[in-house]
């Protein structure tokens, strides 16, 4: 049998376990051009929260009793596509389930010799590519600039800060625990960091950390920390909007100070991004990230819940509440 | 004698006449390299409000008892600079006063044969150049796109909308009186317009006007109209932040809905501008604007207070409250 996690209810605020159902269905059979895969690692990511809402995000939402969407690392069980053989490791998009069939054309092979296969949904997958194109292409990062990253210990933020360090920048990150701050400064080489839960005046804190202002702010969280950045931007500063996780689980939308005036005084640019906009350049990004990994210039961390498909909701909720360092994964099965 | 308007008090909310003093001083004498000029038209502009505050804007503020800053059209009375002769018409920056000396190098000659000299601080001056570089360079306007302009009947907005029409765009403007709406639609050729004081749901209004969304929003006002734009942006939409006049005279800063999430879903870009950033390209802009004027493709309107230097505060306050159509000027003296 195949076990799936489906959407039971649209969450109000943080999702609860009861917003999900565990369902058993037969293992599907691949047709011509399709591949049956078995999930090894399931990726749970902040963007999935938006897809649980009733109002459309940038892509269709999950419907009631539909399998929760998402990517993972999977192994080919049976292939009716010429490019794939039984046993191949692939990046799949079959959602939160143990088995699924996929059009072979949308799979991507993972080379297990480059790095552990789990990195295919982490630093060598969507989060790594988001960081790469976000900071370099949207942020137009220049060598030696000053960079601030919120959500700095997460799957994306941790890579953003390290790329900025490779580029000789001064980099500070914010995160929600002392352990995370220690991770980004001691393990990843950020110049500084702070636990936002222990700071009361972000604007002053940033002004102390950046006496000459911030050139590029990479925003994963939104809310009050982001508010505090605008007065601290340098002229021609850039703000990359990658995520707004502080806002995803609010029961009522928040208001905040108006900050567009600073866009004028600083001639600042705010720009949102989706990694899919750079799809044609993903191979280039993966090549560069793999090179930096080999050279030891990039590090990564994974927070793996080993509890199988039934623990995906718990792992997802934990990630939304900041329980992860680096990439949050769920281990679904062993490789054959 | 020379009469000047100086800053008497920092306004709280809208400036009052009592925030200004009328002062008499001797007419200054030019030194080598300097030019003594007599103001003919004084320009009063929204940005001056920010310079009256205690907190620094993008440039130094006016100090107490200092002459209010600003540009104007002036005539040379006495020149000790080789490039200028008595009688020349120039674009000056001597502030709110009848006479002043200026470094000859920062003056710009006005050719009275191209258009009435008053346009040198209007469509052929800072507001026209702001519109030109703002919509074309910052907004990266493409032929045939959909454009929304707030403050559309003002000195900048009225030019922005007309340039967008020249580029074959669908253009709607918002303004604060029915007369202004009639001006932009009947006189300037905007496709549509609305009186924001008569609308209660801007988001719905914009969604009716732009069923497929807005490509470029040129923002002169900020506040609630701007809030309503973000959900109505198209993918890859651009928001040019030129002014935030709705916020300049608030006694307490306003809060508003958080909208950065839309930057992600629309991959939108928000960018602030100052016309001075394009200083090296002003000649190119003026040449193009003058060409469009000659061809009858651009029109302009001026609201001229004829009351002399003593009426500058009243004209300024009126402009901040939306009393002007097109460029607000104060007539200070006749040409010799």
XYZ file of C-alpha atoms in Angstrom:
672
model
C 0.000 0.000 0.000
C 0.894 3.635 -0.496
C 0.450 6.094 2.344
C -0.291 9.741 1.655
C -0.825 12.926 3.627
C -3.834 14.905 2.371
C -5.291 18.282 3.293
C -8.125 17.836 5.805
C -8.805 21.465 6.732
C -7.517 24.916 5.804
C -5.486 26.103 8.793
C -6.245 29.280 10.660
C -2.933 30.451 12.061
C -0.324 27.730 12.477
C -1.367 24.403 10.945
C -2.356 21.674 13.373
C -1.895 17.945 12.909
C -5.662 17.658 12.523
C -5.451 19.783 9.355
C -3.923 16.716 7.674
C -5.147 13.160 7.030
C -3.079 10.011 6.646
C -4.626 8.000 3.820
C -3.859 4.570 2.396
C -4.243 3.960 -1.339
C -2.969 1.361 -3.764
C 0.465 1.922 -5.247
C -0.190 3.385 -8.722
C 1.102 1.857 -11.964
C 3.204 3.898 -14.411
C 2.013 4.329 -17.993
C 4.213 4.940 -21.022
C 6.541 7.878 -20.371
C 5.922 7.641 -16.643
C 8.054 6.474 -13.773
C 6.958 4.964 -10.457
C 9.100 6.322 -7.646
C 9.448 5.710 -3.931
C 10.114 8.724 -1.746
C 13.321 8.568 0.286
C 13.389 12.125 1.663
C 10.439 14.489 1.701
C 11.150 18.214 1.682
C 8.912 20.441 3.807
C 9.190 24.143 2.967
C 7.658 27.458 4.043
C 5.979 28.071 0.663
C 3.690 25.079 1.251
C 1.874 27.047 3.934
C 0.557 29.494 1.329
C -0.770 26.659 -0.794
C -2.943 25.479 2.120
C -4.951 28.703 2.043
C -8.191 29.302 0.241
C -6.927 32.359 -1.614
C -4.639 31.598 -4.493
C -0.947 32.221 -4.033
C 1.337 32.381 -7.103
C 0.281 28.863 -8.019
C -2.834 26.754 -7.503
C -3.679 25.750 -3.974
C -4.080 22.288 -2.559
C -7.712 21.208 -2.545
C -9.403 19.321 0.275
C -8.459 15.632 0.344
C -5.739 16.273 -2.218
C -2.219 15.048 -1.472
C -0.096 17.862 -0.002
C 2.244 19.167 -2.675
C 5.999 19.170 -2.502
C 9.291 17.876 -3.742
C 11.514 15.127 -2.515
C 14.315 12.731 -3.254
C 13.017 9.449 -4.599
C 14.205 6.190 -6.085
C 12.885 4.724 -9.303
C 10.888 1.528 -8.677
C 9.635 0.990 -12.200
C 10.330 3.039 -15.323
C 8.402 3.377 -18.562
C 10.551 6.342 -19.600
C 13.719 5.745 -21.642
C 15.894 8.043 -19.504
C 15.301 6.270 -16.188
C 16.104 2.830 -14.807
C 15.039 1.036 -11.653
C 17.252 2.199 -8.800
C 17.980 5.687 -10.167
C 17.861 8.499 -7.628
C 15.744 11.449 -8.729
C 14.377 14.760 -7.622
C 10.618 14.221 -7.685
C 7.483 16.290 -7.195
C 4.910 13.728 -6.169
C 3.911 15.455 -2.923
C 3.612 14.026 0.563
C 3.360 10.308 -0.184
C 5.434 7.168 -0.165
C 4.937 6.220 -3.816
C 3.841 8.106 -6.859
C 4.005 8.119 -10.625
C 5.596 11.025 -12.388
C 5.984 12.123 -15.968
C 9.594 11.187 -16.609
C 10.217 14.522 -18.300
C 9.849 16.497 -15.071
C 12.237 14.341 -13.036
C 15.869 15.313 -12.538
C 18.561 12.715 -11.842
C 20.611 13.061 -8.679
C 24.264 12.009 -8.787
C 24.977 10.367 -5.409
C 28.716 10.808 -5.920
C 28.608 14.603 -5.670
C 27.071 14.846 -2.213
C 24.599 12.954 -0.039
C 21.383 12.582 -2.009
C 19.357 14.562 0.539
C 21.135 17.717 -0.647
C 19.142 17.421 -3.878
C 16.279 19.175 -2.135
C 18.611 21.366 -0.077
C 21.807 23.116 -0.991
C 21.905 21.340 -4.373
C 18.192 21.868 -4.931
C 15.534 24.517 -4.699
C 16.784 26.286 -1.529
C 20.380 26.460 -2.758
C 19.287 27.774 -6.145
C 16.969 30.296 -4.502
C 19.896 31.604 -2.479
C 22.213 31.670 -5.479
C 19.955 33.510 -7.918
C 18.376 35.599 -5.180
C 21.513 37.165 -3.808
C 23.506 37.332 -7.041
C 20.903 38.059 -9.712
C 18.059 39.786 -7.880
C 20.278 41.329 -5.210
C 23.047 42.130 -7.735
C 25.534 41.602 -4.931
C 28.894 43.283 -5.448
C 32.148 42.236 -3.813
C 32.697 43.801 -0.432
C 29.172 45.078 0.167
C 27.287 44.899 3.462
C 24.620 42.199 3.626
C 21.890 41.377 6.107
C 20.007 38.056 6.002
C 16.897 37.289 8.027
C 16.032 33.660 8.649
C 19.769 33.196 8.364
C 19.967 29.654 9.751
C 17.337 28.307 7.371
C 17.856 26.322 4.195
C 18.008 29.442 2.020
C 19.414 32.048 4.399
C 22.372 29.917 5.431
C 23.473 29.625 1.794
C 22.844 33.313 1.049
C 25.172 34.374 3.850
C 27.904 31.979 2.802
C 27.779 33.130 -0.821
C 28.044 36.716 0.411
C 31.115 35.720 2.444
C 32.637 34.101 -0.668
C 32.139 37.497 -2.323
C 34.063 39.234 0.458
C 31.035 40.896 1.988
C 30.312 41.858 5.577
C 27.413 39.572 6.534
C 25.119 39.527 9.540
C 22.186 37.191 10.040
C 19.205 37.090 12.354
C 17.700 33.873 13.675
C 15.367 32.732 16.430
C 17.626 30.829 18.851
C 21.101 31.302 20.304
C 22.041 27.919 18.873
C 21.207 29.144 15.370
C 23.153 32.349 15.867
C 26.133 30.323 17.041
C 25.736 28.063 13.989
C 25.842 30.906 11.457
C 28.713 32.750 13.114
C 30.871 29.846 14.322
C 30.142 27.222 11.662
C 29.243 29.230 8.575
C 31.523 32.226 9.002
C 28.941 35.030 9.183
C 30.588 38.139 10.647
C 27.874 38.553 13.219
C 24.368 37.479 14.118
C 21.630 38.075 16.632
C 18.699 36.269 18.171
C 15.727 38.408 17.201
C 13.697 37.043 20.103
C 16.149 38.676 22.488
C 16.295 42.092 20.826
C 13.716 44.790 21.430
C 14.871 47.535 19.064
C 15.799 46.106 15.677
C 16.347 49.481 14.091
C 18.944 50.439 16.688
C 20.522 46.985 16.551
C 20.969 47.221 12.780
C 22.241 50.745 13.018
C 24.897 49.531 15.491
C 25.830 46.598 13.241
C 25.869 48.700 10.064
C 27.093 52.202 10.896
C 27.347 52.922 7.152
C 24.152 51.126 6.229
C 23.063 47.930 4.481
C 23.693 47.386 0.760
C 21.652 44.217 0.335
C 18.972 42.784 2.587
C 17.847 39.231 1.848
C 14.425 38.848 3.410
C 13.082 35.449 4.373
C 10.800 36.570 7.177
C 9.139 39.981 6.705
C 7.451 41.776 9.587
C 9.227 43.866 12.189
C 12.781 42.951 11.266
C 12.136 43.978 7.681
C 10.561 47.240 8.855
C 13.784 48.035 10.676
C 15.928 47.529 7.594
C 14.535 50.378 5.480
C 15.849 53.240 7.614
C 19.207 51.443 7.648
C 19.584 50.954 3.897
C 22.393 52.616 2.008
C 21.731 54.695 -1.069
C 21.024 52.280 -3.947
C 20.338 49.521 -1.442
C 18.521 46.400 -2.574
C 15.956 44.301 -0.760
C 15.379 40.776 -2.069
C 11.988 39.470 -0.986
C 12.301 35.700 -0.881
C 9.948 34.796 1.964
C 7.713 36.392 4.562
C 7.420 33.503 6.980
C 6.520 35.752 9.927
C 3.268 36.539 8.132
C 2.171 33.112 6.916
C 0.562 31.910 10.114
C -1.132 35.054 11.358
C -4.824 34.683 12.044
C -5.406 38.292 11.037
C -3.191 40.247 8.624
C -0.770 42.551 10.403
C -0.242 46.197 9.681
C 3.129 47.874 9.840
C 4.811 51.226 9.412
C 4.827 52.675 5.912
C 8.358 52.623 4.557
C 8.144 53.546 0.882
C 9.487 57.014 1.649
C 12.837 55.355 2.331
C 12.771 53.981 -1.201
C 13.006 57.578 -2.375
C 15.583 58.857 0.074
C 17.745 55.769 -0.508
C 16.745 55.197 -4.148
C 16.282 51.649 -2.975
C 14.983 48.703 -4.937
C 12.709 46.049 -3.446
C 12.229 42.984 -5.615
C 10.452 39.693 -5.092
C 11.605 36.402 -6.551
C 10.696 32.800 -7.240
C 13.415 30.324 -8.076
C 11.311 29.018 -10.949
C 11.895 32.297 -12.814
C 15.508 31.168 -13.232
C 14.661 27.633 -14.366
C 16.714 27.874 -17.563
C 19.779 28.753 -15.516
C 19.429 26.113 -12.785
C 22.180 23.913 -14.286
C 24.614 26.836 -14.126
C 23.663 27.479 -10.488
C 24.022 23.825 -9.499
C 27.435 23.603 -11.141
C 28.697 26.601 -9.184
C 27.209 25.457 -5.879
C 28.677 21.954 -6.336
C 32.074 23.526 -7.045
C 31.918 25.619 -3.868
C 30.850 22.525 -1.903
C 33.831 20.562 -3.227
C 36.151 23.427 -2.351
C 34.770 23.498 1.180
C 33.528 27.066 0.711
C 29.907 26.137 1.358
C 28.586 24.093 4.272
C 25.102 22.889 4.999
C 23.085 21.377 7.794
C 19.977 19.229 7.697
C 17.315 18.704 10.316
C 15.903 15.274 9.554
C 12.753 13.865 11.096
C 13.147 10.093 10.856
C 9.508 9.283 11.539
C 8.286 8.412 8.054
C 5.411 9.849 6.071
C 3.121 10.011 9.117
C 5.459 12.543 10.739
C 5.468 14.963 7.779
C 2.818 17.240 9.364
C 4.771 17.463 12.628
C 8.015 18.189 10.787
C 6.287 20.827 8.654
C 4.730 22.580 11.668
C 8.055 22.438 13.511
C 9.807 24.047 10.542
C 7.200 26.832 10.382
C 7.901 27.522 14.060
C 11.651 27.629 13.492
C 12.511 24.186 14.888
C 15.017 23.464 12.115
C 18.616 24.434 11.495
C 19.281 24.355 7.780
C 17.075 22.209 5.607
C 14.084 20.422 7.187
C 13.582 16.943 5.781
C 11.490 13.900 6.582
C 13.068 10.495 6.045
C 10.418 8.344 4.387
C 12.219 5.155 3.372
C 15.621 3.572 2.906
C 17.247 3.265 -0.496
C 16.938 -0.169 -2.022
C 15.742 95.693 -0.608
C 15.467 91.940 -1.002
C 12.558 90.077 0.522
C 12.930 86.471 1.660
C 10.765 83.765 3.178
C 12.527 81.992 6.036
C 11.615 79.019 8.197
C 10.052 80.212 11.471
C 8.894 76.900 12.921
C 8.957 73.215 12.006
C 5.394 72.313 11.030
C 3.425 69.605 12.742
C 1.023 68.297 10.144
C 0.254 70.719 7.327
C 2.445 73.845 7.380
C 0.741 77.056 8.504
C 1.556 80.562 7.350
C 2.992 81.222 10.794
C 5.679 78.593 10.128
C 7.262 81.137 7.766
C 8.684 84.629 8.204
C 8.905 87.400 5.621
C 12.298 89.070 6.080
C 13.905 92.096 4.412
C 17.641 92.079 3.752
C 19.964 94.065 1.520
C 20.357 92.851 -2.061
C 23.640 90.883 -2.085
C 26.586 91.655 -4.376
C 28.068 89.005 -6.646
C 31.744 88.105 -6.359
C 33.931 86.721 -9.137
C 32.267 83.683 -10.708
C 28.927 84.627 -9.220
C 25.757 86.015 -10.718
C 23.106 88.192 -9.087
C 19.659 87.088 -10.202
C 16.106 88.287 -9.696
C 13.439 85.627 -9.284
C 10.636 85.744 -11.863
C 8.828 82.490 -11.006
C 9.304 80.547 -7.807
C 8.618 76.821 -7.894
C 6.918 75.272 -4.865
C 7.159 71.497 -4.756
C 6.134 68.617 -2.489
C 9.729 67.644 -1.644
C 10.188 70.942 0.205
C 7.879 69.704 2.940
C 10.391 67.021 3.922
C 13.155 69.591 4.205
C 11.146 71.500 6.816
C 11.341 68.579 9.236
C 13.872 68.072 11.960
C 14.905 64.623 10.783
C 17.115 64.601 7.764
C 15.576 63.641 4.446
C 17.852 62.692 1.504
C 19.475 66.102 1.721
C 20.122 68.614 4.497
C 17.108 70.295 6.035
C 16.323 73.964 6.214
C 17.451 75.447 9.520
C 15.480 77.972 11.534
C 15.642 81.479 10.061
C 17.249 80.104 6.913
C 15.725 80.998 3.551
C 13.363 78.245 2.338
C 15.092 76.230 -0.340
C 13.901 75.801 -3.883
C 14.339 76.453 -7.546
C 12.935 79.096 -9.795
C 13.179 80.971 -13.040
C 15.259 84.088 -12.652
C 16.784 86.881 -14.688
C 20.410 87.934 -14.479
C 20.803 91.399 -12.929
C 24.584 91.463 -12.709
C 27.060 88.846 -13.819
C 30.638 88.189 -12.753
C 30.648 84.858 -14.586
C 31.790 84.722 -18.224
C 28.845 82.577 -19.393
C 26.082 84.945 -18.268
C 25.006 88.458 -19.246
C 22.538 90.872 -17.704
C 19.065 89.959 -18.902
C 19.695 86.210 -19.392
C 16.932 83.918 -18.184
C 18.166 81.118 -15.978
C 17.057 78.230 -13.868
C 18.215 79.196 -10.380
C 18.338 77.632 -6.942
C 18.415 80.622 -4.649
C 15.363 79.622 -2.606
C 12.323 81.644 -1.665
C 13.602 85.170 -2.197
C 13.423 87.998 -4.680
C 17.162 88.358 -5.280
C 20.112 86.133 -4.698
C 23.648 85.426 -5.809
C 24.496 82.097 -7.298
C 27.661 80.363 -8.392
C 27.405 80.748 -12.156
C 28.366 77.118 -12.651
C 25.154 75.786 -11.154
C 22.837 77.963 -13.253
C 21.241 76.677 -16.450
C 20.186 79.016 -19.246
C 16.559 78.970 -20.344
C 15.796 79.548 -24.036
C 12.601 81.647 -24.121
C 12.013 80.673 -27.764
C 11.295 77.021 -26.987
C 8.383 77.540 -24.600
C 7.247 80.075 -21.998
C 10.056 80.493 -19.489
C 7.910 79.229 -16.605
C 8.148 75.729 -18.101
C 11.807 75.725 -17.062
C 10.705 74.629 -13.596
C 7.816 72.586 -14.967
C 7.585 70.309 -17.942
C 11.019 71.469 -19.190
C 12.487 71.314 -15.713
C 12.666 69.086 -12.695
C 9.071 67.731 -12.798
C 9.227 66.923 -16.515
C 12.597 65.209 -16.118
C 11.345 63.291 -13.089
C 8.436 61.998 -15.147
C 10.658 61.159 -18.117
C 13.362 59.219 -16.281
C 10.941 57.831 -13.727
C 8.556 56.138 -16.118
C 11.062 55.194 -18.819
C 14.232 54.358 -16.900
C 13.057 53.327 -13.442
C 9.693 51.975 -14.629
C 11.243 50.444 -17.783
C 7.950 51.111 -19.527
C 7.299 48.966 -22.584
C 4.998 49.870 -25.456
C 1.423 48.828 -24.858
C 1.653 48.116 -21.154
C -0.937 49.065 -18.538
C -0.025 52.061 -16.389
C -1.535 53.618 -13.296
C -0.490 57.071 -12.059
C -1.463 58.543 -8.704
C -1.372 62.300 -8.308
C -2.060 62.270 -12.024
C -2.986 65.931 -12.429
C 0.176 67.169 -10.738
C 3.330 68.525 -12.358
C 4.953 65.095 -12.558
C 1.959 62.771 -12.878
C 0.445 64.672 -15.785
C 3.647 64.205 -17.794
C 4.053 60.558 -16.798
C 0.614 59.693 -18.127
C 1.164 61.530 -21.392
C 4.501 59.819 -21.994
C 2.798 56.484 -21.362
C 0.144 57.427 -23.943
C 2.893 58.292 -26.442
C 4.181 54.748 -25.835
C 0.796 53.281 -26.678
C -0.063 52.283 -23.138
C -3.410 52.034 -21.374
C -3.224 54.772 -18.750
C -5.451 55.591 -15.792
C -4.833 58.333 -13.257
C -6.200 59.175 -9.841
C -6.632 62.734 -8.581
C -8.477 64.579 -5.856
C -11.156 66.580 -7.706
C -13.564 65.942 -10.569
C -12.019 68.891 -12.381
C -8.608 67.215 -12.268
C -10.031 63.924 -13.483
C -11.704 65.739 -16.339
C -8.401 67.489 -17.111
C -6.381 64.286 -17.390
C -8.981 62.405 -19.409
C -10.359 65.182 -21.633
C -7.283 67.388 -22.034
C -4.356 65.024 -21.637
C -5.771 61.874 -23.202
C -5.595 59.478 -20.250
C -7.839 56.481 -20.964
C -9.604 56.822 -17.647
C -9.360 58.455 -14.250
C -11.077 58.612 -10.906
C -11.501 61.008 -8.017
C -10.032 59.122 -5.084
C -12.056 61.163 -2.638
C -15.216 59.670 -4.104
C -14.106 56.037 -4.104
C -14.309 53.816 -1.064
C -12.720 50.592 -2.301
C -9.566 51.335 -4.288
C -8.625 47.693 -4.659
C -11.943 46.867 -6.310
C -11.806 50.018 -8.426
C -8.366 49.113 -9.765
C -9.390 45.532 -10.341
C -12.326 46.815 -12.447
C -10.067 49.191 -14.386
C -7.310 46.612 -14.893
C -8.885 43.162 -15.271
C -5.478 41.812 -16.342
C -3.480 43.817 -13.833
C -1.127 46.788 -13.765
C 2.306 46.620 -15.388
C 3.677 49.901 -14.071
C 2.456 52.014 -11.179
C 3.918 55.497 -10.878
C 3.415 56.562 -7.281
C 3.298 60.207 -6.292
C 1.110 59.847 -3.230
C 1.570 56.647 -1.211
C -0.924 55.569 1.427
C -4.160 53.731 0.728
C -4.136 54.040 -3.057
C -0.678 52.522 -3.174
C -1.766 49.717 -0.842
C -4.499 48.853 -3.335
C -2.077 48.563 -6.236
C -0.036 45.610 -4.973
C -2.793 42.978 -5.213
C -3.521 44.349 -8.708
C 0.006 44.153 -10.097
C 0.823 41.871 -12.975
C 3.671 39.403 -12.790
C 6.917 41.373 -13.240
C 5.070 44.580 -12.405
C 7.062 47.667 -11.469
C 6.279 50.345 -8.904
C 8.130 53.642 -9.265
C 8.190 55.522 -5.974
C 8.481 59.192 -6.848
C 6.530 60.824 -4.032
C 4.468 59.978 -0.982
C 2.605 63.237 -0.546
C -0.238 61.630 1.414
C 2.263 60.959 4.194
C 4.173 64.232 4.375
C 1.719 66.144 6.530
C 0.604 63.479 8.970
C 1.015 64.419 12.594
C 1.675 60.791 13.480
C 3.121 58.207 11.066
C 0.455 55.953 9.588
C 0.546 52.194 9.510
C -0.759 50.163 6.611
C -1.216 46.604 5.435
C 1.938 44.624 4.775
C 2.275 44.005 1.052
C 5.717 42.532 0.470
C 4.178 39.094 -0.047
C 2.825 40.425 -3.341
C 6.379 41.188 -4.403
C 6.981 37.445 -4.326
C 3.776 36.276 -5.954
C 4.110 38.936 -8.684
C 7.931 39.020 -8.737
C 7.370 42.741 -8.579
C 9.968 45.460 -8.328
C 9.505 48.583 -6.216
C 12.090 51.284 -6.802
C 12.504 54.801 -5.509
C 13.997 57.648 -7.508
C 15.345 61.167 -7.397
C 15.722 63.122 -10.606
C 19.197 64.182 -9.534
C 20.398 60.594 -10.019
C 19.959 61.181 -13.751
C 21.733 64.561 -13.804
C 24.168 63.529 -16.525
C 21.261 62.639 -18.797
C 19.095 65.714 -18.200
C 20.058 67.276 -21.555
C 18.847 64.150 -23.373
C 15.566 64.242 -21.437
C 14.996 67.930 -22.114
C 15.651 67.463 -25.815
C 13.059 64.701 -26.046
C 10.465 66.558 -23.962
C 10.937 69.721 -26.062
C 10.472 67.662 -29.220
C 7.231 66.154 -27.917
C 6.047 69.637 -26.906
C 6.732 70.983 -30.410
C 4.898 68.033 -31.928
C 1.903 68.713 -29.702
C 2.234 65.308 -28.054
C 2.730 66.769 -24.585
C 0.584 69.419 -22.923
C 1.016 71.133 -19.620
C -0.901 73.319 -17.227
C 0.326 75.783 -14.628
C -1.363 77.068 -11.505
C 0.195 80.457 -10.898
C -0.207 82.466 -7.722
C 0.392 86.088 -8.773
C 0.868 87.417 -5.257
C 4.626 87.854 -5.126
C 7.123 86.455 -2.647
C 4.838 87.075 0.320
C 2.315 84.596 -1.080
C 4.797 81.735 -1.454
C 3.728 80.078 1.834
C 0.049 80.182 0.842
C 0.812 78.774 -2.603
C 2.964 76.044 -1.073
C 0.307 75.031 1.447
C -2.357 75.068 -1.265
C -0.215 72.787 -3.443
C 0.292 70.348 -0.548
C -3.483 70.209 -0.159
C -4.000 69.562 -3.865
C -5.110 73.045 -4.900
C -3.069 72.973 -8.099
C -3.590 71.496 -11.526
C -0.221 70.879 -13.122
C 2.735 72.875 -11.924
C 2.272 75.240 -8.943
C 4.216 78.479 -9.382
C 4.428 81.829 -7.669
C 4.952 84.883 -9.851
C 7.547 87.031 -8.100
C 8.429 89.755 -10.581
C 8.155 90.835 -14.194
C 10.994 90.338 -16.641
C 13.003 93.472 -17.278
